PDB file of C-alpha atoms in Angstrom:
ATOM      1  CA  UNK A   2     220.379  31.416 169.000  1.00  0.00           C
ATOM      2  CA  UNK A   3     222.500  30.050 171.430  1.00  0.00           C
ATOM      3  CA  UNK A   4     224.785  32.513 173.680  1.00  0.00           C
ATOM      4  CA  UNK A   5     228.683  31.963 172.911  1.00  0.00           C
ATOM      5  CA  UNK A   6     231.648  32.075 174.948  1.00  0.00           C
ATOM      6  CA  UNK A   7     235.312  33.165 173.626  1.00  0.00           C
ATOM      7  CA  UNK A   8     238.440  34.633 175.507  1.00  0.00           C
ATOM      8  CA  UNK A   9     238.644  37.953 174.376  1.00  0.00           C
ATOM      9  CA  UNK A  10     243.096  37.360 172.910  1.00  0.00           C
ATOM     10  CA  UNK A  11     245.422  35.078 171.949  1.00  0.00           C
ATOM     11  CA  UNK A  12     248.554  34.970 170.923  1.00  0.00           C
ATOM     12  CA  UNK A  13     250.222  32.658 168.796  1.00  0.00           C
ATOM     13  CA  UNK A  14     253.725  32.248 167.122  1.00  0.00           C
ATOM     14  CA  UNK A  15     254.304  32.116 163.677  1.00  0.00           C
ATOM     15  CA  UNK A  16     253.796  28.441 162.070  1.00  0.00           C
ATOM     16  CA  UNK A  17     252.572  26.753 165.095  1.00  0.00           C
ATOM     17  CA  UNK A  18     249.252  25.539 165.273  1.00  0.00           C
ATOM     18  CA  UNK A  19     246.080  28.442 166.754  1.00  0.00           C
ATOM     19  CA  UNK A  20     243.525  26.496 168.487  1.00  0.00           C
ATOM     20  CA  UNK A  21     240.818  29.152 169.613  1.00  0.00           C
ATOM     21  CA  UNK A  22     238.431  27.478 172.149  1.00  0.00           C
ATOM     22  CA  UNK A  23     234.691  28.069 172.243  1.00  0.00           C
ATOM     23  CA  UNK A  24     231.498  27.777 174.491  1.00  0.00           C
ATOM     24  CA  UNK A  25     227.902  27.019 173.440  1.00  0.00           C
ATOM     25  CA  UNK A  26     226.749  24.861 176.530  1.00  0.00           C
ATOM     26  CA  UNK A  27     223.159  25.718 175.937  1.00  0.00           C
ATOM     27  CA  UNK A  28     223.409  24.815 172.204  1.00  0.00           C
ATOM     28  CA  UNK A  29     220.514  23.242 170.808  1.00  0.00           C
ATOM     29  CA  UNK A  30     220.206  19.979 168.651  1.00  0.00           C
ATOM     30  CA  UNK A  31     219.726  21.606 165.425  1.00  0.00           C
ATOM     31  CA  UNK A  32     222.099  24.658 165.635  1.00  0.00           C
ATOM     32  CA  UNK A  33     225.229  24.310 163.840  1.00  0.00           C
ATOM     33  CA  UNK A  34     228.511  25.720 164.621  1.00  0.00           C
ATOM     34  CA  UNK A  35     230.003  28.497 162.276  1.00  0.00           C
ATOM     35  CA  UNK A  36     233.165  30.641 162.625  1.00  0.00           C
ATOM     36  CA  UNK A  37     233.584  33.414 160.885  1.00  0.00           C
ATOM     37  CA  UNK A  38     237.030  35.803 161.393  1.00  0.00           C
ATOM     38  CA  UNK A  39     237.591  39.616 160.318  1.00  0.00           C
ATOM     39  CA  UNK A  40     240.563  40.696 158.996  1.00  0.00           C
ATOM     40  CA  UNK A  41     241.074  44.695 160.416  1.00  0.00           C
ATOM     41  CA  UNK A  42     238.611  46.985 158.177  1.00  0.00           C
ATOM     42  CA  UNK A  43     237.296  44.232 156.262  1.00  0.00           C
ATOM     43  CA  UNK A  44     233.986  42.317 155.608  1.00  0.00           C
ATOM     44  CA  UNK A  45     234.129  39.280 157.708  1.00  0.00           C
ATOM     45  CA  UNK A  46     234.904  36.148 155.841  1.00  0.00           C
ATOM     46  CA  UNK A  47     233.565  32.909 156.720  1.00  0.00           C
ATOM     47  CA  UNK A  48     235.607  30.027 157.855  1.00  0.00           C
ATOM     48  CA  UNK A  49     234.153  27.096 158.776  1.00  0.00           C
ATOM     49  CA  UNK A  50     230.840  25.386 160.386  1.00  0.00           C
ATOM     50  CA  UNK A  51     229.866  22.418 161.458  1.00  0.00           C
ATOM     51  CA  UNK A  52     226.528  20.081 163.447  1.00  0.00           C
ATOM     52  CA  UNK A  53     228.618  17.474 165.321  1.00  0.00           C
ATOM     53  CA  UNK A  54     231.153  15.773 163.380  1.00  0.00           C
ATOM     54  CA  UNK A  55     234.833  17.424 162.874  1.00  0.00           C
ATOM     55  CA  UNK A  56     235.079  19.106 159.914  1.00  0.00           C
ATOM     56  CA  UNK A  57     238.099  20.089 157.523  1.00  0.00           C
ATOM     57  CA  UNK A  58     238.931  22.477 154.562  1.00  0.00           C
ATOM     58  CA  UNK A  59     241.642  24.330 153.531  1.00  0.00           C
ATOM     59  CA  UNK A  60     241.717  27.021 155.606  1.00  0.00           C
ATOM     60  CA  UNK A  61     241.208  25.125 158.880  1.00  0.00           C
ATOM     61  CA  UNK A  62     239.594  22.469 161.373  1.00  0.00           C
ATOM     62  CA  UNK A  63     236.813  22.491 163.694  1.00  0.00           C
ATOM     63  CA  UNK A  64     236.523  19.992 166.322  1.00  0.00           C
ATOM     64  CA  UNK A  65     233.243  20.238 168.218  1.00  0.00           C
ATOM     65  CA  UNK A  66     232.936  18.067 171.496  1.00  0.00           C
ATOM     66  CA  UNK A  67     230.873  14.753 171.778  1.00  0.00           C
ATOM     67  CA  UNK A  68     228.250  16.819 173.878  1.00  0.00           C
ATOM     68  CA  UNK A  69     228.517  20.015 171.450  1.00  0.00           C
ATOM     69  CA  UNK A  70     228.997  22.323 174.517  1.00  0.00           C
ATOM     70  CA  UNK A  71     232.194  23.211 173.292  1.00  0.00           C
ATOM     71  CA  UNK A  72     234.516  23.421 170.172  1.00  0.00           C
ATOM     72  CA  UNK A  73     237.590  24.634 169.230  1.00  0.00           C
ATOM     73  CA  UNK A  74     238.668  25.915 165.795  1.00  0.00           C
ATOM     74  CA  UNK A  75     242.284  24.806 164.456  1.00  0.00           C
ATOM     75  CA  UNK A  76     244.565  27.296 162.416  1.00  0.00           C
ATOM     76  CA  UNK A  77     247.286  24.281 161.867  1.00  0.00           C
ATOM     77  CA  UNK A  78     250.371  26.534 160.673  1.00  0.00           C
ATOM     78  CA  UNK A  79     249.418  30.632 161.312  1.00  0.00           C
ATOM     79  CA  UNK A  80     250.747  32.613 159.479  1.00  0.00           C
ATOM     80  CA  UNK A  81     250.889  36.462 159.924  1.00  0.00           C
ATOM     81  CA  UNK A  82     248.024  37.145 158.376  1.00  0.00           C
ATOM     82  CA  UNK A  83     245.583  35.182 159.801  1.00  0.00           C
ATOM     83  CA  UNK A  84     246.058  37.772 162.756  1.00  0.00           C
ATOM     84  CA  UNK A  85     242.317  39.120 162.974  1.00  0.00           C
ATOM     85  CA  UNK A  86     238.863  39.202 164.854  1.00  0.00           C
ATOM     86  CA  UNK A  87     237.800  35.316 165.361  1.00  0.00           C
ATOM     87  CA  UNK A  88     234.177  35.262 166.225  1.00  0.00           C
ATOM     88  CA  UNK A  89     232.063  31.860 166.962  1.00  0.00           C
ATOM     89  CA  UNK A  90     228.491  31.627 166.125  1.00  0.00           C
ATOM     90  CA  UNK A  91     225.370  28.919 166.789  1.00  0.00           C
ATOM     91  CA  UNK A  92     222.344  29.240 164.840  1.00  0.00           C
ATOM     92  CA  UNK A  93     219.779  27.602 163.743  1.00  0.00           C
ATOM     93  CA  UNK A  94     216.833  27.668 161.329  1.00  0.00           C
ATOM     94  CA  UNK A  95     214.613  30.296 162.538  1.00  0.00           C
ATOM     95  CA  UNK A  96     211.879  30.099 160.140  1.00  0.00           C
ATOM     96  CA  UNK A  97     212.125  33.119 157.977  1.00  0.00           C
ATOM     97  CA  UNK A  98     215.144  34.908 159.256  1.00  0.00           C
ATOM     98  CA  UNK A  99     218.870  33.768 158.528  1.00  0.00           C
ATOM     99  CA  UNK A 100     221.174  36.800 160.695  1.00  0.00           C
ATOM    100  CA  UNK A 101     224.122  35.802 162.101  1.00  0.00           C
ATOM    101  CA  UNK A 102     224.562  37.122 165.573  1.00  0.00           C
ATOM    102  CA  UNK A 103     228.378  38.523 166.325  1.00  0.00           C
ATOM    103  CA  UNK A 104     229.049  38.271 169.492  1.00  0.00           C
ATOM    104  CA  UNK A 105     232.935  40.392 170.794  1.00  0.00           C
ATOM    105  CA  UNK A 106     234.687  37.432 169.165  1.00  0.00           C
ATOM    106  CA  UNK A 107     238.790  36.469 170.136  1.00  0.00           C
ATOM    107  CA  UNK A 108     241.298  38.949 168.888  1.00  0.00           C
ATOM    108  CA  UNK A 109     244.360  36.446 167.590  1.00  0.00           C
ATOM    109  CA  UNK A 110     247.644  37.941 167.006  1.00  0.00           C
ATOM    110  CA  UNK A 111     250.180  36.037 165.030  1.00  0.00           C
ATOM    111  CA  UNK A 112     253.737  37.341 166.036  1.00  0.00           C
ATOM    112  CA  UNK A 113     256.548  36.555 163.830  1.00  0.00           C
TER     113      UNK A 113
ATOM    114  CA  UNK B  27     233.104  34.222 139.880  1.00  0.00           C
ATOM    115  CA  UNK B  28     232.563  38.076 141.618  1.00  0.00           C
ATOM    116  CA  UNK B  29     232.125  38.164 145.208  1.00  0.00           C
ATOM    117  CA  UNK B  30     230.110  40.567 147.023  1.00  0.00           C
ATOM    118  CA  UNK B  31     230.202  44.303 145.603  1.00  0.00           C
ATOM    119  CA  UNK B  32     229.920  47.262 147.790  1.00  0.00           C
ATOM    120  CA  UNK B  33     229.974  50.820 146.364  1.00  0.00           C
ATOM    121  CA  UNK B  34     230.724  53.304 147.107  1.00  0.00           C
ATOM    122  CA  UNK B  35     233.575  52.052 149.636  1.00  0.00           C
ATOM    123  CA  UNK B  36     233.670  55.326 151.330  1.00  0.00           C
ATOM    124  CA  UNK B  37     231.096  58.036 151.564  1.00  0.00           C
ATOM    125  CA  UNK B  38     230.942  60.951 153.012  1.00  0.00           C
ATOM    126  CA  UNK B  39     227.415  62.584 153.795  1.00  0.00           C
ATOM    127  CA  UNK B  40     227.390  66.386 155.677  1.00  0.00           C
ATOM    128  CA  UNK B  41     224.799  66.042 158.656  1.00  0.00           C
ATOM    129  CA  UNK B  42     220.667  65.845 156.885  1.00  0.00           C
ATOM    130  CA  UNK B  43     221.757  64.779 153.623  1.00  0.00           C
ATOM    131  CA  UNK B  44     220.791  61.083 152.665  1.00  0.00           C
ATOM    132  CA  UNK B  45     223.344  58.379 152.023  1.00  0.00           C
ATOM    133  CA  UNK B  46     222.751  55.740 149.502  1.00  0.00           C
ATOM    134  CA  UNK B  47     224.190  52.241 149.891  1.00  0.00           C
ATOM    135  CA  UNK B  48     224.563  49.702 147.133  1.00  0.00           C
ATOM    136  CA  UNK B  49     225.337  45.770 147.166  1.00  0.00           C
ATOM    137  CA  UNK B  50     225.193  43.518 144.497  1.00  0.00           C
ATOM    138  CA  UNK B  51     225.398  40.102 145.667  1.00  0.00           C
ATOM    139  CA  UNK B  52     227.419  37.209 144.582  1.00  0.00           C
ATOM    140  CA  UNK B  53     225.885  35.457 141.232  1.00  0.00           C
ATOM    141  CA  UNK B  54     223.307  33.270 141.829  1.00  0.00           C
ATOM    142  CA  UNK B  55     222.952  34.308 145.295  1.00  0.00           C
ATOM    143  CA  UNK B  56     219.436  35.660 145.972  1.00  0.00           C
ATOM    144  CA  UNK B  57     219.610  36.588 149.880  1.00  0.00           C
ATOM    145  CA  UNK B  58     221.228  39.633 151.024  1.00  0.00           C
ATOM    146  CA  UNK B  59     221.690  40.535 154.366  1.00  0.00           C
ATOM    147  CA  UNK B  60     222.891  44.305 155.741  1.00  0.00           C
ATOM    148  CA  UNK B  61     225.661  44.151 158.838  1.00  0.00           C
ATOM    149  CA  UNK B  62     226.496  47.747 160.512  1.00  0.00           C
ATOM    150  CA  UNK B  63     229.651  48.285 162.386  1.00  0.00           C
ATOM    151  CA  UNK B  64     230.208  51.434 164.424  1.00  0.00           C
ATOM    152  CA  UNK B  65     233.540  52.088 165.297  1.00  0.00           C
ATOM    153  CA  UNK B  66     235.205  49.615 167.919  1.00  0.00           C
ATOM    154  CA  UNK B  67     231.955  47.545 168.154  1.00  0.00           C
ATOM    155  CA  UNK B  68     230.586  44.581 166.717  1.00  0.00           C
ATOM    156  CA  UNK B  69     228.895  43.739 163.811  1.00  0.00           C
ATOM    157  CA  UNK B  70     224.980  43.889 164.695  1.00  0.00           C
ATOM    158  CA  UNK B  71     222.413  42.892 161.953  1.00  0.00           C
ATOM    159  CA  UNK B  72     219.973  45.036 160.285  1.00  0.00           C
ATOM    160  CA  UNK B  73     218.120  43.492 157.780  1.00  0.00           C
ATOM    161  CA  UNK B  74     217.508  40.543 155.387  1.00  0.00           C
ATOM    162  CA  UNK B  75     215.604  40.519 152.082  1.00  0.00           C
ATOM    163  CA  UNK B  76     215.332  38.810 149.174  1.00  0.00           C
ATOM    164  CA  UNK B  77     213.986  40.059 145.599  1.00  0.00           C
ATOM    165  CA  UNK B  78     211.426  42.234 146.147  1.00  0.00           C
ATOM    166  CA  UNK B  79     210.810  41.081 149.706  1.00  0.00           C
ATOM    167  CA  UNK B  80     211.959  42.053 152.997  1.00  0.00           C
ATOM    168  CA  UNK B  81     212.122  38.622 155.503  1.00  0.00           C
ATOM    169  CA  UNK B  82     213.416  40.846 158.910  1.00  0.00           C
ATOM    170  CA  UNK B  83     213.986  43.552 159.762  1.00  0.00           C
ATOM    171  CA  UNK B  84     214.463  43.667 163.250  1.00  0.00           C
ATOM    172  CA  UNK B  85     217.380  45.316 163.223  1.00  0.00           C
ATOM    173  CA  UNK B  86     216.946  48.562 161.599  1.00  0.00           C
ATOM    174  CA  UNK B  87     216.209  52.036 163.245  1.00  0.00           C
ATOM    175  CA  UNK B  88     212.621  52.744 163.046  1.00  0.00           C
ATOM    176  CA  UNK B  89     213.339  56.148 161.286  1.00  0.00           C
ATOM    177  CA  UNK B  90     215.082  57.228 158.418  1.00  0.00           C
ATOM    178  CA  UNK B  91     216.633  53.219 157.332  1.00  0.00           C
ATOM    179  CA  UNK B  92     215.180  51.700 154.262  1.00  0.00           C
ATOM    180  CA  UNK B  93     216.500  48.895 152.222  1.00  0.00           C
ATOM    181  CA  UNK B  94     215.413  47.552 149.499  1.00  0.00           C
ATOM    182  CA  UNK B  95     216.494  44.425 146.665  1.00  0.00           C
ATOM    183  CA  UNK B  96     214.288  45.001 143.496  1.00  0.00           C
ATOM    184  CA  UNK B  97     214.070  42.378 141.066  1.00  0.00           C
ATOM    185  CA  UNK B  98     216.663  43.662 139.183  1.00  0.00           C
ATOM    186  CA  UNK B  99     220.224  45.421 140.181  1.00  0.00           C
ATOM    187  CA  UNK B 100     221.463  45.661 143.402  1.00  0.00           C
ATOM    188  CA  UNK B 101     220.234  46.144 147.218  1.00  0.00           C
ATOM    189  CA  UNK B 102     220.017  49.735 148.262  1.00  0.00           C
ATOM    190  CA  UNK B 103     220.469  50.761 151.751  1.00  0.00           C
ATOM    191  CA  UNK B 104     218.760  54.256 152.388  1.00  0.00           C
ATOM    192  CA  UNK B 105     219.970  56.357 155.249  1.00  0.00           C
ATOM    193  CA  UNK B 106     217.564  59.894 155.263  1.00  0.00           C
ATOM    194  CA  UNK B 107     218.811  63.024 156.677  1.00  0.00           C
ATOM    195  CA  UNK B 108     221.954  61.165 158.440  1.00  0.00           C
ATOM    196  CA  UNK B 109     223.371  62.141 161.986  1.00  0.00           C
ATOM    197  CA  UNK B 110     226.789  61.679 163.461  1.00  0.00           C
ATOM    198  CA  UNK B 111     226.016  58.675 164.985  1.00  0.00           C
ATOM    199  CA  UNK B 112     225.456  57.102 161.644  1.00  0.00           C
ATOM    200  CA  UNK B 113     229.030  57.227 161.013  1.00  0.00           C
ATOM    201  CA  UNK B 114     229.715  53.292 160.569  1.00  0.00           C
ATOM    202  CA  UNK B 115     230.859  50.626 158.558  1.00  0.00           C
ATOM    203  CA  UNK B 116     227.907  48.960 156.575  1.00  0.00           C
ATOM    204  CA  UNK B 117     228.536  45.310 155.287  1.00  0.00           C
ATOM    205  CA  UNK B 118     226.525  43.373 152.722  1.00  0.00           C
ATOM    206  CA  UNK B 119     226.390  39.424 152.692  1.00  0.00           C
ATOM    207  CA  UNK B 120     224.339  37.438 149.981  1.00  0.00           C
ATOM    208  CA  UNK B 121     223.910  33.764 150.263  1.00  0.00           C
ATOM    209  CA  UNK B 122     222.601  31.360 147.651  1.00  0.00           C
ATOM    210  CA  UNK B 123     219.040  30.127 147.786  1.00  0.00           C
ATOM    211  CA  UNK B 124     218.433  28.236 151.599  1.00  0.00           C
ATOM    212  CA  UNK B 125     217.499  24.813 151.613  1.00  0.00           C
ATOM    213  CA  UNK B 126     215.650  23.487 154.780  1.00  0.00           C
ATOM    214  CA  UNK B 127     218.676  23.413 156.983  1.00  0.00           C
ATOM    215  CA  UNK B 128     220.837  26.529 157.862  1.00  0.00           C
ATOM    216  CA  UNK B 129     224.070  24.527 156.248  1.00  0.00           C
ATOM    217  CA  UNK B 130     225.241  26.989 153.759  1.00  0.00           C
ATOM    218  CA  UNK B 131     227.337  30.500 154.335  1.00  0.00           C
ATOM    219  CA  UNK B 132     227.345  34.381 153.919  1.00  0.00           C
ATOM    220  CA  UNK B 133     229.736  36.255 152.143  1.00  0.00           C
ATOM    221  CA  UNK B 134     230.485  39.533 152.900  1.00  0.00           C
ATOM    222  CA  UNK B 135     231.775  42.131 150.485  1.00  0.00           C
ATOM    223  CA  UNK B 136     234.275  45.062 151.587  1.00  0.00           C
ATOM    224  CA  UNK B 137     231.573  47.155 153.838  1.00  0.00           C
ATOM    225  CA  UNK B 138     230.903  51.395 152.723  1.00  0.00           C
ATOM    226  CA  UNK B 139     232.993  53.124 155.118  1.00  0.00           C
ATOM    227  CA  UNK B 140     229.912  56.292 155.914  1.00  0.00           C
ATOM    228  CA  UNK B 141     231.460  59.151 157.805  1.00  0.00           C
ATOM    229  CA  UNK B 142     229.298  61.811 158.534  1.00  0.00           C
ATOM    230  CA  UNK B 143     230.515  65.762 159.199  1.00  0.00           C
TER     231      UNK B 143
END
């Protein structure tokens, strides 16, 4: 699986917008992005993935560049307790085994 | 629809006595996948199975870790005669049966907090 990149904090206020960056330039064609984020103490809870096209749902939006070296993942209105461990994963089929590989991740803190 | 269960949510195991782990996956889900934590670390992986079979496990210990999914109840993680360093969170996942592409999700339950004395 491809090696990720994420700063390791962020802050962000209240109701704005949390746009956490992330780097995969050695992605491959066929791994897909997922995020996953964990909430302090708790099982990690998946967010969001996508292959190259944005994607949407209700909890947030992933834009992943036209060259899929990059993408960022879009909390549009934080709220307190989306304040938790962010981490960014690439994977791919491997043929018999399906683990997700956690890398450190981007500690976001909402502040009121 | 039940998510992931865990149980017990915390154990506590004196040093050489075996801990027993338990995860019943989400229904219709027939992949389960075993996560441990240690404390202020990240989540590695440790195994994968499915009924009656286990697809990798290339991240357990070579001693003294066995899992297992029979055909019917849960998953068991086995820890014999644990150690300090045992002390960890363990997380379950489960994931509903793959199709070709890696396009679907795991879902974690709560994680057994061990803690070893």
């Amino acid at each position: 699986d491809a090696k990720t990149t994420q700063p390791t904090s962020m802050d962000c206020a209240e109701g704005r917008a949390a746009n956490l960056p992330c780097n995969h330039s050695t992605i491959s064609g066929n791994e897909y992005v997922y995020w996953y984020r964990q909430i302090h103490s708790q099982g990690p809870q998946y967010i969001i993935h996508g292959l190259k096209n944005n994607e949407t749902n209700e909890m947030a939006s992933l834009i992943i560049t036209e060259d899929r070296k990059s993408s960022t993942l879009i909390l549009p209105h934080a709220t307190l307790r989306d304040t938790a461990v962010y981490y960014c994963i690439v994977r791919a089929y491997q043929g018999g085994s399906e683990k997700l590989v956690f890398g450190k991740g981007t500690k976001l803190t909402v502040n009121p | 629809n039940a998510g992931v269960m865990q149980n017990p949510r915390h154990l506590v195991r004196r040093r050489g006595q075996e801990a027993r782990l338990r995860c019943s996956p989400m229904k219709g889900h027939s992949h389960v996948y075993w996560y441990r934590q240690l404390p202020e670390e990240g989540l590695k992986f440790m195994v994968y199975l499915q009924k009656e079979n286990i697809i990798d496990e290339s991240g357990m210990p070579k001693e003294r870790f066995s899992a297992e999914f029979p055909k019917e109840g849960p998953s068991i993680l086995r820890i014999q005669q644990v150690v300090r360093g045992d002390s960890a969170a363990y997380f379950c996942a489960s994931s509903p049966l793959r199709s070709r592409l890696p396009s679907y999700e795991q879902y974690f339950g709560p994680g057994t907090r061990l803690t070893v004395t």
